[in-house]
Short mmCIF file of C-alpha atoms in Angstrom, two decimals:
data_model
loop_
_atom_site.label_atom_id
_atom_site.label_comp_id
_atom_site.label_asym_id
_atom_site.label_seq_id
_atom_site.Cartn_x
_atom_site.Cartn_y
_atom_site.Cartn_z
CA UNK A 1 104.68 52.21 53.12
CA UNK A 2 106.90 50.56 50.33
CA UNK A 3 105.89 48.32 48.18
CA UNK A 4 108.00 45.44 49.10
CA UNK A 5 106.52 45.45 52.72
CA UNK A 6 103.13 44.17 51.27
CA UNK A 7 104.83 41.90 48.74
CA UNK A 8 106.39 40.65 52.26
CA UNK A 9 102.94 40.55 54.31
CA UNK A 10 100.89 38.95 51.96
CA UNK A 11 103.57 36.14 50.30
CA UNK A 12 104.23 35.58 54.34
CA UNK A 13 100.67 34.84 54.78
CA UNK A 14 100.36 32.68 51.54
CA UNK A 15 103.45 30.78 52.98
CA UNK A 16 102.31 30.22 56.73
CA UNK A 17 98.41 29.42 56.28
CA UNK A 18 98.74 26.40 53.85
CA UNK A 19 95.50 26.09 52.70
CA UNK A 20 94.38 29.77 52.97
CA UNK A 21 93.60 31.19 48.76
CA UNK A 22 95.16 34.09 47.14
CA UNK A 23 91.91 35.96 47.27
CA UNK A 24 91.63 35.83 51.09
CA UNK A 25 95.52 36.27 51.71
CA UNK A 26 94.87 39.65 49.52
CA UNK A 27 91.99 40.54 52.41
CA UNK A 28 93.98 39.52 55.21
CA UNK A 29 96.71 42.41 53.87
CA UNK A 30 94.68 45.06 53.35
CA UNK A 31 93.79 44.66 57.07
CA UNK A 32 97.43 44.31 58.16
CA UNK A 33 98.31 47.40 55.90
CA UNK A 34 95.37 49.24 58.05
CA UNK A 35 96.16 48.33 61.49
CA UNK A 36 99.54 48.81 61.03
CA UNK A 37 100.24 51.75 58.76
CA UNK A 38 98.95 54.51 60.26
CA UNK A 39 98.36 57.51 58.24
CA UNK A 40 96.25 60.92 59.18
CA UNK A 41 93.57 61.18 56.47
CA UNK A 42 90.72 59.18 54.65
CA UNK A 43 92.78 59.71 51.39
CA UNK A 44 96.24 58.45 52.63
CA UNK A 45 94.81 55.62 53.48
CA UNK A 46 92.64 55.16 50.46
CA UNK A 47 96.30 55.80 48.39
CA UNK A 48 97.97 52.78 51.10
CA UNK A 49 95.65 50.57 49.73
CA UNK A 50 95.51 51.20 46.42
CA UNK A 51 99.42 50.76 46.68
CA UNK A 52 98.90 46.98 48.52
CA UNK A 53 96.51 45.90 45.92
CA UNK A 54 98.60 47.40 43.35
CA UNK A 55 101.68 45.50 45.08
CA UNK A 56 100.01 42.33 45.50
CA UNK A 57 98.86 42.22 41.17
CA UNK A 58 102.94 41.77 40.86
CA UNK A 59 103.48 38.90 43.14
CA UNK A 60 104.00 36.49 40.56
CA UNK A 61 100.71 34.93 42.00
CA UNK A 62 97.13 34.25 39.81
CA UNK A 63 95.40 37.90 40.12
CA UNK A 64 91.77 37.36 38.94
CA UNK A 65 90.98 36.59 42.99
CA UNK A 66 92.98 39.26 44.64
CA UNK A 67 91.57 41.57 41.82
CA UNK A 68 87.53 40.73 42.71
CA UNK A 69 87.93 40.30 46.14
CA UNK A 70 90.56 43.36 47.43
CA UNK A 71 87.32 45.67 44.84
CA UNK A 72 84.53 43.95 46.93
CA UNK A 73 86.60 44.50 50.54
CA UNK A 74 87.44 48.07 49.25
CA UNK A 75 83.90 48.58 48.66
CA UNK A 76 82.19 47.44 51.30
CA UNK A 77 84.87 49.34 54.29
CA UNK A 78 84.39 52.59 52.66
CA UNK A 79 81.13 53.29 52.99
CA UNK A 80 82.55 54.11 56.25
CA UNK A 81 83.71 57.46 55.23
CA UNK A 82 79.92 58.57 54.51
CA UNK A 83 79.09 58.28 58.43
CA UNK A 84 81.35 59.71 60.63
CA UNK A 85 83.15 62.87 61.07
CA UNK A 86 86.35 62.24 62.46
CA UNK A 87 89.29 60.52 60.54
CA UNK A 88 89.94 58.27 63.68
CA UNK A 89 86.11 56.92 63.98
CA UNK A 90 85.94 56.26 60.24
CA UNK A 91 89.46 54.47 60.58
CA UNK A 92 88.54 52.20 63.29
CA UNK A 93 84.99 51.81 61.77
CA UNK A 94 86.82 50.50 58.34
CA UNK A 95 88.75 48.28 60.26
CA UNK A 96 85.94 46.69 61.95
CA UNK A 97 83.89 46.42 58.88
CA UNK A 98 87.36 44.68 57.33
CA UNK A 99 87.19 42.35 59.51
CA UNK A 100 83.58 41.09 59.31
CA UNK A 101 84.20 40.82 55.54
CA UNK A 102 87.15 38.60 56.43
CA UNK A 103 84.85 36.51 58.56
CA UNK A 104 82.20 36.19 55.84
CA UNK A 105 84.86 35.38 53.33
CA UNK A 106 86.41 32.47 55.84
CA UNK A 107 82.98 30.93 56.30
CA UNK A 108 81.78 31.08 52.56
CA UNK A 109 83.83 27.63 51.78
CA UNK A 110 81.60 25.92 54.34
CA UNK A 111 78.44 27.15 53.21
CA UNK A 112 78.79 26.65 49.10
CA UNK A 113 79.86 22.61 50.08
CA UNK A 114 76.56 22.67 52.56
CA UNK A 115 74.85 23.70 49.02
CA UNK A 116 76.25 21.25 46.88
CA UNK A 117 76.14 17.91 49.35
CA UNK A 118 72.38 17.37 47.98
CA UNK A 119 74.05 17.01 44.04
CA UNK A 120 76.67 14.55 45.60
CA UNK A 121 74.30 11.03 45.42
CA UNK A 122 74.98 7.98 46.47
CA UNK A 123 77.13 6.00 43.94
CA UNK A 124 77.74 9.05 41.22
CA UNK A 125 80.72 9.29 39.59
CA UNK A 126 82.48 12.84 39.78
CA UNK A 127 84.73 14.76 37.57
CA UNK A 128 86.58 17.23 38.49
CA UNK A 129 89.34 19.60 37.34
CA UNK A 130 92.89 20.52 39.00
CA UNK A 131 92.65 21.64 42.81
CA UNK A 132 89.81 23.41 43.98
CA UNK A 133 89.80 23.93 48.29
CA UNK A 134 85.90 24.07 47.93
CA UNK A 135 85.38 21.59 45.87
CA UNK A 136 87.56 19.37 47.57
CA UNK A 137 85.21 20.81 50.76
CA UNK A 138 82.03 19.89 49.34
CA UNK A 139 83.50 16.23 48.77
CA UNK A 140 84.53 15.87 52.43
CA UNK A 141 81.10 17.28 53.66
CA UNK A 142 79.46 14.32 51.49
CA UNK A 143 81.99 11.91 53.33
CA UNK A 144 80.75 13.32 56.48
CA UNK A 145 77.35 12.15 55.38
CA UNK A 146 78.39 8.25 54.63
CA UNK A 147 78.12 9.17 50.81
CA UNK A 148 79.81 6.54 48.85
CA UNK A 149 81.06 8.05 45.46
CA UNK A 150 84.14 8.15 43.27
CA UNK A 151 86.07 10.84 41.49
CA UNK A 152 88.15 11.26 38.07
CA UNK A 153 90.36 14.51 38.44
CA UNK A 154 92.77 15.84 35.48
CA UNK A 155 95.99 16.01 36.31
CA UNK A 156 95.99 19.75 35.62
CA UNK A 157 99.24 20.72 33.23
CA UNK A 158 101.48 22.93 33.58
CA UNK A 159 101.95 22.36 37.33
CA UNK A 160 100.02 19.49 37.94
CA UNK A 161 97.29 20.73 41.13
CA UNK A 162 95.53 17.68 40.65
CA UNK A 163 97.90 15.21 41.98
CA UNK A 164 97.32 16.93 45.21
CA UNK A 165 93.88 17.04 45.14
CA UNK A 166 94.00 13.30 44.34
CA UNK A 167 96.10 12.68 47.05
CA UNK A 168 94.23 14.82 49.55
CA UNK A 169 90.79 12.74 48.31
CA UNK A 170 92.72 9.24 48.91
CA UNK A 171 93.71 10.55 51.93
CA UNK A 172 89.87 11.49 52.96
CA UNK A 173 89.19 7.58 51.80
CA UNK A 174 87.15 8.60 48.66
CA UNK A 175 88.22 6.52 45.73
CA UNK A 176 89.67 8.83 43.44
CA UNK A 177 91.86 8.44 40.04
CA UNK A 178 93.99 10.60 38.24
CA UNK A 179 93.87 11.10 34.74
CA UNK A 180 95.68 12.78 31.78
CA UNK A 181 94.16 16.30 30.67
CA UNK A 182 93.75 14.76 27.18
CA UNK A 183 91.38 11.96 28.91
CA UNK A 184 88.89 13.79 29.93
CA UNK A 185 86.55 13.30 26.81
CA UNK A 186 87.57 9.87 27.26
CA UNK A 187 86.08 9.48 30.87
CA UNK A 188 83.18 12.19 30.49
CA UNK A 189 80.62 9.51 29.28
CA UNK A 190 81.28 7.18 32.60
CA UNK A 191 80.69 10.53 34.37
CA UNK A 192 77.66 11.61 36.11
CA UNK A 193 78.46 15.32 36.93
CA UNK A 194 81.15 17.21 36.51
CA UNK A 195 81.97 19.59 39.58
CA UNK A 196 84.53 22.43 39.46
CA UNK A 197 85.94 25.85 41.03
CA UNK A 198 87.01 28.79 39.82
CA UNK A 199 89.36 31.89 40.35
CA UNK A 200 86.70 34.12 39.01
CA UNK A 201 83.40 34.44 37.93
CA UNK A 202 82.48 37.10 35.54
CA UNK A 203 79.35 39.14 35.42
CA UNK A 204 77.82 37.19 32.68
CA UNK A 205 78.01 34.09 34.75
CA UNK A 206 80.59 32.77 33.14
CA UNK A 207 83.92 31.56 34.99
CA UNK A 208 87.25 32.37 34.76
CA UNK A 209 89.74 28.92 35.70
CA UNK A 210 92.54 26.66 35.42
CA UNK A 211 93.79 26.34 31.59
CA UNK A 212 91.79 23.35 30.08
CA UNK A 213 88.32 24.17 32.24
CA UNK A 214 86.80 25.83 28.28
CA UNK A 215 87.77 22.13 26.91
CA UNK A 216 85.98 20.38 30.00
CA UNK A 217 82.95 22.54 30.05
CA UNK A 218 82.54 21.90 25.94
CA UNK A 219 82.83 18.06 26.42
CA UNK A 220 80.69 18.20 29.08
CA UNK A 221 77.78 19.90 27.24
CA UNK A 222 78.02 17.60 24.10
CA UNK A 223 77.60 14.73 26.17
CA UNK A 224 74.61 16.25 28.03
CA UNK A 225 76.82 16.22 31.54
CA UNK A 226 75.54 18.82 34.05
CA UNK A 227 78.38 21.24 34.75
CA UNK A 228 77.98 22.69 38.78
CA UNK A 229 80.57 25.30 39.50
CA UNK A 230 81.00 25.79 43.27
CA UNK A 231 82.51 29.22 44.14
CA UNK A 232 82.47 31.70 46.86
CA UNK A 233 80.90 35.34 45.68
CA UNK A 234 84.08 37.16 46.67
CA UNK A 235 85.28 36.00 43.21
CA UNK A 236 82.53 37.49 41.29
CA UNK A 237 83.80 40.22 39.13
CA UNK A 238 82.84 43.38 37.10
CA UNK A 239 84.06 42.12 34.04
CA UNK A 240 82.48 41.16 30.65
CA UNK A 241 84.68 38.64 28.38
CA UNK A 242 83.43 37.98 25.19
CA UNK A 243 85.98 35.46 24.30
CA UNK A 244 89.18 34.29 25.35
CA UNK A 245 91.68 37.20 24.30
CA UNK A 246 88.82 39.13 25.73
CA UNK A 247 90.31 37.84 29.17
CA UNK A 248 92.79 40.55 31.05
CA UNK A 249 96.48 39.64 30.35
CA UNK A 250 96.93 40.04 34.02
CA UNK A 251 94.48 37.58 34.22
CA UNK A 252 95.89 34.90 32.17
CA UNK A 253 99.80 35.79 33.30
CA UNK A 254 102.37 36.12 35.88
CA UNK A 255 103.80 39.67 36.22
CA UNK A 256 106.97 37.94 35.44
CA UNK A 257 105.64 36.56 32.48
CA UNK A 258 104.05 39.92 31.22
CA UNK A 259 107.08 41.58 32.28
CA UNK A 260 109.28 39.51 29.71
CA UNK A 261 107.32 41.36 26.99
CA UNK A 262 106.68 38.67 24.15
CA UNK A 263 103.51 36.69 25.30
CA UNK A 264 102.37 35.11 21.60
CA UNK A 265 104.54 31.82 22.61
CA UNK A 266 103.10 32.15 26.16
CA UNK A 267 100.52 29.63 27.75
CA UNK A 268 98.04 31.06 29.54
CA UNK A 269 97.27 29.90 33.48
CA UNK A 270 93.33 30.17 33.05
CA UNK A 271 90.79 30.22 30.25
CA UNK A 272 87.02 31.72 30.15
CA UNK A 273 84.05 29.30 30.01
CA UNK A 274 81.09 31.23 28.82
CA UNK A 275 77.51 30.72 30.48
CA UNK A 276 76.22 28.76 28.60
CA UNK A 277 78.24 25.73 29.01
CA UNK A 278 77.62 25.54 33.28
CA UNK A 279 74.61 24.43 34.24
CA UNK A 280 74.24 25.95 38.04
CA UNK A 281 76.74 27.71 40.28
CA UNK A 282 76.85 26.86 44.16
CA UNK A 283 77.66 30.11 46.30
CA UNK A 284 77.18 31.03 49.60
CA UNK A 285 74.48 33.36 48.28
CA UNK A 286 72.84 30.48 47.61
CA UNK A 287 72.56 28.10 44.62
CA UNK A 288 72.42 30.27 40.88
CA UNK A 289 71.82 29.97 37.35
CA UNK A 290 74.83 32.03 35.46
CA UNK A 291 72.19 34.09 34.35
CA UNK A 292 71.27 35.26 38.08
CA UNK A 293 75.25 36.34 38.58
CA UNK A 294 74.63 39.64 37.46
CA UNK A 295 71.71 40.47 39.85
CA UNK A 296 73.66 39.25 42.49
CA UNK A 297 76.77 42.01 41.41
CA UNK A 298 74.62 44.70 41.69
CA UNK A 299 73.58 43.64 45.28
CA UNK A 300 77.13 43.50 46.13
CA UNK A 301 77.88 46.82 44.99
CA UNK A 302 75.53 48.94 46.03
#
């Protein structure tokens, strides 16, 4: 299996499923690399997928997804390997567990906006930050339940997500503005909530998101704005930031970017919000203080 053959599968996938997320599009090629690389030991295929996950870090796509959720997938098909004998039967057992984790994964969107319809009132005022699928979910389930409410979203520098999500929320009928970055402490005090995703969420229950989320979360807190983050537990990670340059490079950067050596002039694509600035997260584990994330870690991995 060559590397460029998983670069291939997954950017394929990315490409065809519009509104599938890195994090899944990682899953869904760790299953294609099992079903259709066949190999005649536990440990050649451990080293196959190692190699895709390893492949799909230099993508040029945001890694802190692929990263959490290709280490939860890898985690929960191998225990696998402690129950059966034969190579084949562990094989086909892996690829049947892969493919309930894919399942879980696909429905997780639906269940963190069934969560967070109760925090969507009548008449609030929302704002939120970029393009977020789930957030944009949770806004559409509230639709579906004749909530009238409107919604200030950022604009989202350097590549501007947000005039998509304002599109796709005009679209939906919800009355919906976009506004500079730099306007958000403007518009936080006509604000009720504030309502967000993220690409990761670390074990301190802090998140990992879009460049700008640190700034939100801070204006949010001074004026006493409850911060929900809604987020599907795939993205939870093993990792412990203490500050921003605490953050993984790989994290913060393209591989191309990275690559080109000199990243001091560089702007990072995420930032860290610590826990203390969000006020609840909304998971399809069920609703969670940040302080409850790292229970819920352990139950994952064990």
């Amino acid at each position: 299996m060559k590397k460029e053959e998983v670069q291939e599968i997954f950017l394929k996938i990315l490409r065809e499923e519009e509104d599938v997320s890195v994090g899944v599009a990682a899953i869904k090629t760790l299953l294609t690399v099992i079903e259709n690389y066949k190999v005649a030991t536990v440990r050649e295929l451990d080293l196959n997928l190692q190699l895709a996950v390893d492949a799909m870090r230099h993508c040029d796509q945001p890694v802190t997804a692929i990263s959490s959720g290709c280490e939860l997938f890898m985690r929960f098909i191998t225990f696998a390997k402690l129950d059966v004998k034969s190579f084949e039967e562990c094989e086909r057992i892996m690829l049947q567990r892969g493919r309930v984790f894919l399942d879980t994964l696909l429905e997780a969107r639906g269940k963190v906006a069934k969560e967070a319809l109760p925090f969507i009132s009548d008449g609030c005022k929302i704002l939120t930050h970029s393009r977020s699928r789930v957030v944009l979910a949770a806004m559409l389930e509230a639709v579906k339940a004749n909530k009238r409410f409107q919604v200030f979203v950022t604009s989202s520098c350097p590549d501007n997500s947000g005039e998509r999500m304002h599109k796709e929320l005009v679209a939906a009928g919800i009355e919906a503005t976009l506004i500079l970055d730099s306007a958000l402490g403007y518009i936080m005090e006509q604000v009720d909530i504030v309502m967000i995703g993220a690409e990761g969420v670390t074990e301190s229950g802090g998140i990992i998101n879009k460049i700008g989320t640190y700034c939100l979360a801070m204006s949010a807190l001074e004026l006493k704005k409850p911060v929900y983050v809604l987020t599907e537990s795939f993205k939870f990670s093993r990792i412990y930031p203490l500050n921003q340059q605490d953050v993984p490079n790989e994290f913060k950067y393209l591989s191309s970017v990275i690559a080109s050596g000199n990243l001091s002039k560089q702007h990072p694509m995420v930032d860290y919000t610590p826990p203390a600035y969000i006020t609840l997260l909304f998971t399809d584990l069920g609703i969670l203080t940040p302080s409850a994330v790292s229970d819920e870690l352990i139950k994952l991995y064990l």
